[in-house]
């Protein structure tokens, strides 16, 4: 079996390298084709904002924080497909431009299975409500609607559902996979030390079921979020909350037909999508042929918001999205972010900073480096605010807590002030595959940490002390930043996560608001504290690297990594979470990270 695995892996490597060689040849051809295609498309009749424009907000797939450099897959390029996910910054700016542009008369929401966190959807929903203040209409249609789709669609003046569709609103939940059984099968034991009763990030690797504290904090978190969401839905639908909850609890909405949803007032009317263009034209009082549909990307392109890199007075918005790591191209790489922060601190054109955090945490080392760089920025006397997205927990809170002002969404997941250490012991795995490690050393701890033998009692005790020192450092950093006593911080820490509304009550954040709220606050501080001075432009950082050959190199690395994971799953088909296990085995031992649950509506 092992021989077969290595032969398969070797052949996969050969195939991968041959494919990557071909990649370069194809890339040269493709880049020429792209340039030609761009020239042709620019000469053709591309969508533009003109009279009777309707912006179509297509709710499908995931939403990221901001634009990223495209993934240059050669086959996709040859087919003309550049898969760029929808971004929160683009959608929000497009809605704002649509509100102020006299040519735009309506927003049309198409519900196609949005995948986004609660605070991301709330940010979009708030912008849609602001759009309605311009006395322009919003229509929404769905073949079927999940909670995320429906939460946004309820802002519409008219909400339509396919007669064969359904509304899948059944409440909120999460599923946390527990890996101990899998680790036992492959012969890996996770050696764990931690601080915090609620610091449950390690649970999935040392247990087969959720602990009482972990379940209790998730119960509270989701209960608060569901209460907030249903309040907003019922306010928009003009429906008593008790009635809405009764319908959800008693009916299993996703199993009911569309006519039931119409009778209950969940939607306004059941119609087929082919009729929507006629309905929109009738609402605008024009012929269907006169309606001009544009995408959020087209709408946002009319604005330079976030692109003012040459401005002599600018507010920098620095995005920190993903897990905090070192030496990686994905997530928040401290080796990339720290130099950017330092450069912004030293740049006289940068008058203030908004750190946009959407992170569950990660490496303690990386969090500490980023936190120190942000302190350096503050030492320059420039105002510094944090805007929290879906998550700003554990390491995400570490880098946030010493800002001059912290803004969170009501449904942000934050807190999780705690630390853990985790080192895998693969001695049994080595034995199972016939490997007998033999050691010669001058000192007992020379090979610590070792993946091929368990920790000794003295090593375990030393690691526990290290984790406790890290926790004390975390608590001290929060106490200084939030102007609390350490005793007070410890009483609300213990690794527990909180929603934004509760975090405000606990003074872990200063104000509920969007990224724009944070920008406006920094703008006011930069002026004269009263908002009467000269305003600043806004620039997003890190700047996106669109260098073609850099993108090709990144794509090669991605292809190689995908090959390795594919082979791991072939070798152990039951290991459906091979990628998660890979991350566990390669993470730094000391982590400030929240429990690995994901909330998507």
Coordinates of C-alpha atoms in Angstrom, one line a residue:
X1 CA 0.0 0.0 0.0
X2 CA 2.8 2.4 1.0
X3 CA 4.8 1.6 -2.2
X4 CA 1.7 2.2 -4.3
X5 CA 1.1 5.5 -2.6
X6 CA 4.7 6.8 -3.3
X7 CA 4.5 5.6 -6.9
X8 CA 1.2 7.4 -7.3
X9 CA 2.6 10.5 -5.7
X10 CA 5.8 10.4 -7.9
X11 CA 3.7 10.0 -11.1
X12 CA 1.5 12.8 -9.9
X13 CA 4.5 15.0 -9.4
X14 CA 5.8 14.2 -12.9
X15 CA 2.4 14.9 -14.3
X16 CA 2.2 18.1 -12.4
X17 CA 5.5 19.4 -13.6
X18 CA 4.8 18.5 -17.2
X19 CA 1.5 20.3 -16.8
X20 CA 3.2 23.3 -15.3
X21 CA 5.7 23.4 -18.2
X22 CA 2.8 23.4 -20.6
X23 CA 1.2 26.1 -18.4
X24 CA 4.0 28.5 -19.3
X25 CA 3.7 27.8 -23.0
X26 CA -0.1 28.2 -22.9
X27 CA 0.2 31.4 -20.8
X28 CA 2.3 33.1 -23.4
X29 CA -0.3 32.4 -26.0
X30 CA -3.2 33.2 -23.7
X31 CA -1.8 36.6 -22.5
X32 CA -1.7 37.7 -26.2
X33 CA -5.3 36.5 -26.6
X34 CA -6.4 38.4 -23.5
X35 CA -4.9 41.7 -24.7
X36 CA -6.6 41.2 -28.1
X37 CA -9.9 40.3 -26.4
X38 CA -9.7 43.4 -24.2
X39 CA -9.1 45.6 -27.2
X40 CA -12.1 44.1 -29.0
X41 CA -14.4 44.3 -26.0
X42 CA -13.5 48.0 -25.4
X43 CA -14.4 48.7 -29.0
X44 CA -17.7 46.9 -28.7
X45 CA -20.9 48.1 -27.1
X46 CA -20.0 47.4 -23.4
X47 CA -22.7 48.0 -20.7
X48 CA -22.8 51.6 -19.6
X49 CA -25.0 53.6 -17.2
X50 CA -27.6 55.6 -19.1
X51 CA -31.2 56.5 -18.8
X52 CA -33.6 53.9 -17.3
X53 CA -30.8 51.9 -15.8
X54 CA -31.5 49.1 -13.4
X55 CA -28.6 47.6 -11.4
X56 CA -28.9 43.9 -11.1
X57 CA -27.5 42.5 -7.9
X58 CA -27.0 38.8 -8.6
X59 CA -26.8 37.0 -5.2
X60 CA -24.8 33.9 -6.1
X61 CA -21.7 32.3 -4.6
X62 CA -19.3 33.7 -2.0
X63 CA -18.6 37.3 -1.2
X64 CA -15.0 38.3 -0.3
X65 CA -14.0 41.6 1.4
X66 CA -12.3 43.2 -1.6
X67 CA -11.0 42.5 -5.1
X68 CA -8.1 40.1 -5.4
X69 CA -5.6 39.4 -8.2
X70 CA -7.3 37.0 -10.6
X71 CA -6.4 33.3 -10.7
X72 CA -4.8 32.8 -14.1
X73 CA -5.8 29.2 -14.8
X74 CA -4.8 28.6 -18.5
X75 CA -7.8 26.6 -19.5
X76 CA -10.2 29.2 -18.0
X77 CA -8.3 31.9 -19.8
X78 CA -8.6 30.1 -23.1
X79 CA -12.3 29.8 -22.5
X80 CA -12.5 33.5 -21.6
X81 CA -13.5 32.8 -18.0
X82 CA -11.8 34.8 -15.2
X83 CA -13.7 33.7 -12.1
X84 CA -13.7 36.8 -9.9
X85 CA -16.0 36.5 -6.8
X86 CA -18.3 39.3 -5.8
X87 CA -16.8 41.6 -3.2
X88 CA -18.3 43.6 -0.4
X89 CA -16.4 46.8 -1.3
X90 CA -17.7 46.6 -4.9
X91 CA -21.3 45.9 -4.0
X92 CA -21.5 48.6 -1.3
X93 CA -19.9 51.2 -3.6
X94 CA -22.2 50.2 -6.5
X95 CA -25.3 50.7 -4.4
X96 CA -24.1 54.1 -3.2
X97 CA -23.4 55.2 -6.8
X98 CA -26.8 53.9 -7.9
X99 CA -28.5 55.9 -5.2
X100 CA -26.9 59.2 -6.4
X101 CA -27.0 58.6 -10.1
X102 CA -30.1 60.1 -11.7
X103 CA -29.9 57.5 -14.5
X104 CA -30.4 54.6 -12.1
X105 CA -34.1 54.0 -11.3
X106 CA -34.1 50.7 -9.6
X107 CA -32.1 47.8 -8.1
X108 CA -33.1 44.3 -9.1
X109 CA -32.0 41.6 -6.6
X110 CA -31.8 38.1 -8.1
X111 CA -31.6 35.4 -5.4
X112 CA -29.3 32.7 -6.6
X113 CA -27.7 31.2 -3.4
X114 CA -25.5 33.8 -1.7
X115 CA -22.8 32.5 0.6
X116 CA -21.7 35.1 3.1
X117 CA -21.4 35.8 6.8
X118 CA -24.1 37.6 8.7
X119 CA -22.2 40.9 9.1
X120 CA -21.3 41.0 5.4
X121 CA -25.0 40.6 4.5
X122 CA -26.0 43.1 7.1
X123 CA -23.6 45.7 5.6
X124 CA -25.2 45.2 2.1
X125 CA -28.7 45.3 3.6
X126 CA -28.0 48.6 5.3
X127 CA -26.8 50.1 2.0
X128 CA -30.0 48.9 0.3
X129 CA -32.1 50.6 2.9
X130 CA -30.1 53.8 2.4
X131 CA -30.7 53.4 -1.4
X132 CA -34.5 53.4 -0.8
X133 CA -34.2 56.8 0.8
X134 CA -33.5 58.1 -2.7
X135 CA -37.1 57.2 -3.5
X136 CA -36.0 54.5 -6.0
X137 CA -37.5 51.1 -6.0
X138 CA -36.0 47.6 -5.2
X139 CA -37.5 44.5 -6.7
X140 CA -36.3 41.0 -5.7
X141 CA -36.9 37.6 -7.3
X142 CA -35.8 34.0 -6.5
X143 CA -36.3 30.6 -7.9
X144 CA -35.6 29.5 -4.3
X145 CA -34.3 31.5 -1.3
X146 CA -32.0 30.5 1.5
X147 CA -31.8 32.6 4.7
X148 CA -29.1 34.9 3.3
X149 CA -31.0 35.5 0.1
X150 CA -34.2 36.1 1.9
X151 CA -32.6 38.4 4.6
X152 CA -31.4 40.7 1.8
X153 CA -34.5 40.3 -0.4
X154 CA -36.9 41.5 2.4
X155 CA -35.7 45.1 1.9
X156 CA -37.5 45.0 -1.6
X157 CA -40.6 47.0 -2.3
X158 CA -41.9 43.8 -4.1
X159 CA -40.6 40.3 -3.4
X160 CA -41.3 37.6 -6.0
X161 CA -40.9 33.8 -5.8
X162 CA -41.0 31.2 -8.5
X163 CA -44.3 29.2 -8.3
X164 CA -42.2 26.0 -8.2
X165 CA -39.8 27.4 -5.6
X166 CA -39.5 27.6 -1.8
X167 CA -38.1 29.8 0.9
X168 CA -35.6 27.8 2.9
X169 CA -35.7 29.8 6.2
X170 CA -35.5 27.5 9.1
X171 CA -33.3 29.3 11.7
X172 CA -29.5 29.2 12.2
X173 CA -27.1 26.5 13.0
X174 CA -23.5 25.4 12.4
X175 CA -21.8 22.0 12.1
X176 CA -18.4 21.6 13.6
X177 CA -16.5 18.4 12.4
X178 CA -14.7 16.6 15.2
X179 CA -11.5 14.8 14.0
X180 CA -10.4 12.6 16.9
X181 CA -11.8 9.4 15.4
X182 CA -10.0 10.1 12.1
X183 CA -6.7 11.0 14.0
X184 CA -7.0 7.8 16.0
X185 CA -7.4 5.8 12.8
X186 CA -4.2 7.2 11.2
X187 CA -2.3 7.0 14.5
X188 CA -1.9 10.7 15.3
X189 CA -2.5 12.1 18.9
X190 CA -2.9 15.8 19.4
X191 CA -1.0 17.0 22.5
X192 CA -2.8 20.1 23.7
X193 CA -2.3 22.9 26.3
X194 CA -4.6 25.9 26.6
X195 CA -5.9 28.7 28.7
X196 CA -9.6 29.5 28.9
X197 CA -12.7 27.5 29.7
X198 CA -14.3 28.5 26.4
X199 CA -11.2 28.2 24.3
X200 CA -12.6 25.3 22.3
X201 CA -10.6 25.6 19.1
X202 CA -8.7 22.5 20.1
X203 CA -11.8 20.4 20.9
X204 CA -12.3 18.9 17.4
X205 CA -8.8 17.3 17.6
X206 CA -9.0 15.8 21.1
X207 CA -12.7 14.9 21.4
X208 CA -15.5 13.3 19.5
X209 CA -18.2 15.6 20.8
X210 CA -18.7 19.2 21.7
X211 CA -18.2 20.3 25.4
X212 CA -20.8 22.0 27.5
X213 CA -19.1 25.4 27.5
X214 CA -18.5 25.3 23.7
X215 CA -22.2 24.5 23.1
X216 CA -23.4 27.1 25.5
X217 CA -21.4 30.0 23.9
X218 CA -22.6 28.9 20.4
X219 CA -26.2 28.7 21.7
X220 CA -26.0 32.3 23.0
X221 CA -24.2 33.5 19.8
X222 CA -26.7 32.1 17.4
X223 CA -29.7 33.0 19.6
X224 CA -28.6 36.7 19.5
X225 CA -27.9 36.6 15.8
X226 CA -31.2 35.0 15.0
X227 CA -33.0 37.5 17.1
X228 CA -31.4 40.4 15.3
X229 CA -32.1 38.9 11.8
X230 CA -35.7 38.2 12.5
X231 CA -36.2 41.7 13.9
X232 CA -35.0 43.2 10.7
X233 CA -36.9 40.8 8.5
X234 CA -40.2 41.4 10.3
X235 CA -39.7 45.2 10.3
X236 CA -39.3 45.1 6.5
X237 CA -42.2 42.6 6.0
X238 CA -44.4 44.4 8.5
X239 CA -45.1 41.1 10.2
X240 CA -45.2 40.5 14.0
X241 CA -42.1 38.6 15.1
X242 CA -44.2 36.0 17.0
X243 CA -46.1 35.2 13.8
X244 CA -42.9 34.9 11.7
X245 CA -41.3 32.6 14.3
X246 CA -44.4 30.5 14.5
X247 CA -44.4 30.0 10.7
X248 CA -40.7 29.1 10.7
X249 CA -41.0 26.7 13.7
X250 CA -44.3 25.0 12.7
X251 CA -44.1 24.8 8.9
X252 CA -40.7 23.7 7.7
X253 CA -40.8 26.4 5.1
X254 CA -38.4 24.8 2.7
X255 CA -40.8 21.9 2.3
X256 CA -43.8 24.1 1.7
X257 CA -44.9 25.2 -1.8
X258 CA -44.6 28.8 -3.1
X259 CA -48.3 29.5 -2.7
X260 CA -48.0 28.8 1.0
X261 CA -45.2 31.4 1.3
X262 CA -47.5 33.9 -0.6
X263 CA -50.5 33.2 1.7
X264 CA -48.4 33.6 4.8
X265 CA -47.0 37.0 3.6
X266 CA -43.4 35.6 3.4
X267 CA -43.3 36.8 -0.3
X268 CA -45.6 39.2 -2.2
X269 CA -46.3 37.2 -5.3
X270 CA -45.4 34.0 -7.1
X271 CA -44.3 34.6 -10.7
X272 CA -41.9 33.0 -13.3
X273 CA -38.6 34.8 -13.9
X274 CA -39.4 35.3 -17.6
X275 CA -42.1 37.9 -16.6
X276 CA -39.7 40.0 -14.4
X277 CA -38.4 42.2 -17.2
X278 CA -42.0 43.2 -18.1
X279 CA -42.8 43.9 -14.4
X280 CA -39.7 46.0 -14.0
X281 CA -40.4 48.0 -17.2
X282 CA -44.0 48.5 -16.1
X283 CA -42.8 49.8 -12.7
X284 CA -40.6 52.3 -14.5
X285 CA -43.3 53.3 -17.0
X286 CA -41.2 52.4 -20.0
X287 CA -41.0 49.8 -22.7
X288 CA -39.0 46.7 -21.9
X289 CA -36.5 47.4 -24.6
X290 CA -35.7 50.7 -22.9
X291 CA -34.6 49.2 -19.6
X292 CA -30.8 49.1 -19.3
X293 CA -29.5 46.4 -16.9
X294 CA -26.0 46.8 -15.5
X295 CA -24.0 44.9 -13.0
X296 CA -22.5 46.2 -9.7
X297 CA -19.1 46.1 -11.3
X298 CA -20.2 48.4 -14.1
X299 CA -21.8 50.7 -11.5
X300 CA -18.8 50.8 -9.2
X301 CA -16.5 51.5 -12.0
X302 CA -17.9 55.0 -12.2
X303 CA -16.2 55.7 -8.8
X304 CA -12.5 56.0 -7.8
X305 CA -13.3 55.2 -4.1
X306 CA -10.4 53.2 -2.6
X307 CA -8.1 53.9 -5.5
X308 CA -6.7 57.3 -4.5
X309 CA -3.1 56.1 -4.1
X310 CA -1.6 59.4 -5.5
X311 CA -3.6 61.7 -3.1
X312 CA -1.5 63.9 -0.9
X313 CA -4.0 63.5 1.9
X314 CA -5.4 60.0 2.2
X315 CA -6.9 57.6 4.7
X316 CA -5.5 54.1 4.3
X317 CA -8.0 51.2 4.6
X318 CA -5.9 48.1 5.3
X319 CA -7.6 44.7 4.8
X320 CA -6.7 41.8 7.0
X321 CA -8.8 38.9 5.9
X322 CA -8.3 35.2 6.8
X323 CA -6.2 33.2 9.2
X324 CA -3.1 34.8 10.6
X325 CA 0.0 33.0 9.4
X326 CA 3.6 33.4 8.4
X327 CA 5.2 32.8 5.1
X328 CA 2.0 32.0 3.1
X329 CA 0.3 33.4 0.2
X330 CA -3.2 32.9 1.7
X331 CA -4.8 34.5 4.7
X332 CA -3.1 37.3 6.7
X333 CA 0.6 36.9 6.2
X334 CA 2.4 38.9 8.8
X335 CA 5.5 39.0 6.6
X336 CA 3.5 40.9 4.0
X337 CA 1.3 43.0 6.3
X338 CA 3.9 44.3 8.7
X339 CA 6.0 46.1 6.0
X340 CA 2.8 47.6 4.6
X341 CA 1.8 49.0 8.0
X342 CA 5.3 50.4 8.5
X343 CA 5.3 52.1 5.1
X344 CA 1.9 53.6 5.8
X345 CA 3.1 54.9 9.2
X346 CA 6.1 56.6 7.5
X347 CA 4.2 58.0 4.6
X348 CA 3.4 61.7 5.2
X349 CA 0.5 61.4 2.7
X350 CA -1.3 58.9 4.9
X351 CA -3.1 60.8 7.6
X352 CA -5.0 58.0 9.3
X353 CA -5.7 54.2 9.2
X354 CA -8.8 52.0 9.2
X355 CA -7.8 48.3 9.7
X356 CA -10.6 46.1 8.3
X357 CA -10.4 42.8 10.2
X358 CA -12.2 39.7 9.1
X359 CA -10.2 36.9 10.8
X360 CA -10.7 34.0 13.2
X361 CA -7.1 34.5 14.5
X362 CA -4.2 32.2 14.0
X363 CA -0.5 32.4 14.9
X364 CA 0.4 34.1 18.1
X365 CA 3.8 35.1 16.6
X366 CA 2.1 36.6 13.6
X367 CA -0.5 38.4 15.7
X368 CA 2.2 39.9 17.9
X369 CA 4.2 41.2 15.0
X370 CA 1.2 42.8 13.4
X371 CA 0.1 44.3 16.8
X372 CA 3.5 45.8 17.3
X373 CA 3.5 47.3 13.8
X374 CA 0.1 48.9 14.5
X375 CA 1.5 50.3 17.7
X376 CA 4.3 51.9 15.6
X377 CA 1.7 53.4 13.4
X378 CA -0.1 54.9 16.5
X379 CA 3.3 56.3 17.7
X380 CA 3.2 58.7 14.7
X381 CA 0.2 60.4 16.1
X382 CA -2.1 59.4 13.3
X383 CA -5.7 58.2 14.2
X384 CA -6.2 54.5 13.9
X385 CA -9.6 52.7 13.9
X386 CA -10.6 49.1 13.4
X387 CA -13.7 48.0 11.4
X388 CA -14.7 44.4 12.2
X389 CA -16.3 42.2 9.6
X390 CA -17.8 38.7 10.1
X391 CA -15.0 37.7 12.5
X392 CA -12.4 39.5 14.6
X393 CA -11.7 36.9 17.2
X394 CA -8.7 35.6 19.1
X395 CA -5.7 36.7 17.0
X396 CA -8.1 38.9 15.1
X397 CA -9.0 40.7 18.4
X398 CA -5.3 40.8 19.4
X399 CA -4.5 43.0 16.4
X400 CA -7.6 45.1 16.9
X401 CA -7.7 45.8 20.7
X402 CA -5.3 48.8 20.8
X403 CA -7.0 50.9 18.1
X404 CA -8.2 54.4 19.1
X405 CA -11.7 53.3 18.3
X406 CA -13.2 49.9 17.4
X407 CA -16.3 49.5 15.2
X408 CA -18.2 46.2 14.9
X409 CA -21.3 45.0 13.1
X410 CA -24.1 43.8 15.4
X411 CA -23.4 40.2 14.2
X412 CA -19.6 40.3 14.2
X413 CA -18.1 37.4 16.1
X414 CA -15.4 38.8 18.3
X415 CA -13.5 38.2 21.6
X416 CA -12.1 34.7 22.1
X417 CA -9.4 36.1 24.2
X418 CA -7.3 32.9 24.9
X419 CA -4.4 30.9 23.6
X420 CA -3.6 27.3 23.0
X421 CA -0.7 25.1 22.0
X422 CA -1.0 22.0 20.0
X423 CA 1.7 19.6 18.8
X424 CA 0.8 16.4 17.0
X425 CA 2.4 13.1 18.0
X426 CA 2.6 10.7 15.0
X427 CA 4.6 8.0 16.7
X428 CA 1.8 5.4 16.2
X429 CA 1.4 6.5 12.5
X430 CA 5.2 5.9 12.0
X431 CA 4.9 2.4 13.7
X432 CA 1.9 1.6 11.5
X433 CA 3.8 2.2 8.3
X434 CA 6.9 0.4 9.5
X435 CA 9.1 3.4 10.4
X436 CA 11.2 3.0 13.6
X437 CA 12.9 6.4 14.4
X438 CA 16.3 6.0 16.2
X439 CA 17.7 9.0 18.0
X440 CA 21.2 10.0 19.2
X441 CA 21.3 13.4 21.0
X442 CA 23.5 15.4 23.4
X443 CA 20.5 16.9 25.4
X444 CA 17.1 15.6 26.3
X445 CA 15.1 18.4 24.5
X446 CA 17.3 18.9 21.5
X447 CA 14.6 17.6 19.0
X448 CA 11.6 19.4 20.7
X449 CA 9.0 19.5 19.3
X450 CA 9.2 16.1 17.8
X451 CA 6.4 14.7 15.6
X452 CA 7.5 11.1 16.3
X453 CA 7.4 10.8 20.0
X454 CA 5.1 12.2 22.8
X455 CA 6.1 15.1 25.0
X456 CA 7.6 14.4 28.4
X457 CA 6.0 15.7 31.5
X458 CA 8.6 18.4 31.9
X459 CA 8.1 19.5 28.2
X460 CA 4.3 19.6 28.7
X461 CA 4.7 21.7 31.9
X462 CA 7.0 24.1 30.2
X463 CA 4.7 24.5 27.2
X464 CA 1.8 25.1 29.6
X465 CA 3.8 27.9 31.2
X466 CA 4.5 29.4 27.8
X467 CA 0.8 29.4 26.9
X468 CA 0.0 31.0 30.2
X469 CA 2.6 33.7 29.5
X470 CA 1.1 34.3 26.1
X471 CA -2.4 34.5 27.7
X472 CA -1.1 37.1 30.2
X473 CA 0.4 39.1 27.4
X474 CA -2.9 38.9 25.5
X475 CA -4.9 40.0 28.6
X476 CA -2.4 42.8 29.3
X477 CA -2.6 44.0 25.7
X478 CA -6.4 44.1 25.9
X479 CA -6.4 45.8 29.3
X480 CA -4.1 48.6 28.0
X481 CA -6.0 49.1 24.7
X482 CA -9.5 49.0 26.2
X483 CA -8.5 50.8 29.4
X484 CA -9.8 48.0 31.7
X485 CA -8.3 46.3 34.6
X486 CA -6.7 42.9 33.9
X487 CA -9.2 41.3 36.3
X488 CA -12.1 42.7 34.3
X489 CA -10.5 41.4 31.0
X490 CA -10.0 38.0 32.5
X491 CA -13.7 37.9 33.6
X492 CA -14.9 38.3 30.0
X493 CA -12.0 36.4 28.3
X494 CA -11.5 32.6 28.9
X495 CA -11.6 32.2 25.1
X496 CA -15.3 33.0 24.8
X497 CA -16.7 34.5 21.6
X498 CA -19.3 37.3 21.6
X499 CA -21.6 38.9 19.0
X500 CA -21.1 42.5 18.3
X501 CA -24.0 43.7 20.3
X502 CA -22.8 41.9 23.4
X503 CA -19.2 43.0 22.8
X504 CA -20.4 46.6 22.9
X505 CA -22.0 46.1 26.3
X506 CA -18.8 44.5 27.5
X507 CA -16.8 47.4 26.1
X508 CA -14.7 45.1 23.9
X509 CA -15.8 47.5 21.0
X510 CA -16.7 51.1 21.1
X511 CA -19.5 51.5 18.5
X512 CA -21.7 49.5 16.1
X513 CA -21.2 50.5 12.5
X514 CA -19.9 49.7 9.1
X515 CA -16.4 50.2 7.5
X516 CA -17.7 53.6 6.2
X517 CA -18.6 54.6 9.8
X518 CA -15.0 53.9 10.8
X519 CA -13.7 55.8 7.8
X520 CA -15.9 58.8 8.7
X521 CA -14.6 58.7 12.3
X522 CA -11.0 58.8 11.1
X523 CA -11.8 61.5 8.6
X524 CA -13.2 63.6 11.4
X525 CA -10.1 63.1 13.6
X526 CA -7.8 63.9 10.8
X527 CA -9.6 67.2 10.1
X528 CA -9.6 68.8 13.5
X529 CA -11.7 66.5 15.7
X530 CA -14.8 68.3 14.6
X531 CA -14.9 67.5 11.0
X532 CA -14.2 71.1 9.8
X533 CA -10.8 70.6 8.3
X534 CA -9.7 69.4 4.8
X535 CA -11.1 66.0 3.9
X536 CA -9.0 63.0 2.7
X537 CA -9.3 60.6 -0.1
X538 CA -9.4 56.8 0.6
X539 CA -7.0 54.2 -0.6
X540 CA -7.2 50.4 -0.1
X541 CA -4.1 48.4 1.0
X542 CA -2.3 46.2 0.3
X543 CA -2.3 47.3 -3.3
X544 CA -3.3 44.5 -5.6
X545 CA -0.4 42.9 -7.6
X546 CA -1.7 42.3 -11.1
X547 CA 1.8 41.4 -12.5
X548 CA 1.0 38.6 -14.9
X549 CA 4.0 36.4 -14.2
X550 CA 3.6 36.7 -10.4
X551 CA 0.0 35.5 -10.9
X552 CA 1.3 32.6 -13.0
X553 CA 3.7 31.6 -10.3
X554 CA 1.0 31.7 -7.6
X555 CA -1.2 29.6 -9.8
X556 CA 1.6 27.0 -10.2
X557 CA 1.9 26.8 -6.4
X558 CA -1.8 26.3 -6.1
X559 CA -1.9 23.5 -8.7
X560 CA 1.0 21.7 -7.0
X561 CA -0.7 21.9 -3.6
X562 CA -4.0 20.7 -5.0
X563 CA -2.1 17.7 -6.5
X564 CA -0.8 16.7 -3.1
X565 CA -4.2 16.9 -1.4
X566 CA -5.7 14.9 -4.2
X567 CA -3.2 12.1 -3.7
X568 CA -3.7 12.2 0.1
X569 CA -7.5 11.7 -0.4
X570 CA -6.7 8.8 -2.9
X571 CA -4.6 7.1 -0.3
X572 CA -7.2 7.5 2.4
X573 CA -10.6 8.0 0.8
X574 CA -12.3 8.1 4.2
X575 CA -10.2 11.2 5.1
X576 CA -12.7 13.7 3.6
X577 CA -11.1 16.4 5.7
X578 CA -7.6 15.9 4.4
X579 CA -7.0 19.6 3.8
X580 CA -8.0 20.5 7.4
X581 CA -5.7 17.8 8.8
X582 CA -2.9 19.2 6.6
X583 CA -3.4 22.7 8.0
X584 CA -3.3 21.3 11.6
X585 CA -0.1 19.5 11.0
X586 CA 1.6 22.5 9.4
X587 CA 0.4 25.3 11.8
X588 CA 2.7 26.8 14.3
X589 CA 2.4 25.2 17.8
X590 CA 1.2 28.4 19.6
X591 CA -2.2 29.7 18.3
X592 CA -4.7 32.4 19.2
X593 CA -7.5 31.1 17.1
X594 CA -11.3 30.7 17.7
X595 CA -13.2 27.4 17.3
X596 CA -13.3 26.4 13.7
X597 CA -17.0 27.0 13.0
X598 CA -18.3 28.9 10.1
X599 CA -21.5 31.0 9.9
X600 CA -22.9 31.5 6.5
X601 CA -26.5 32.6 5.7

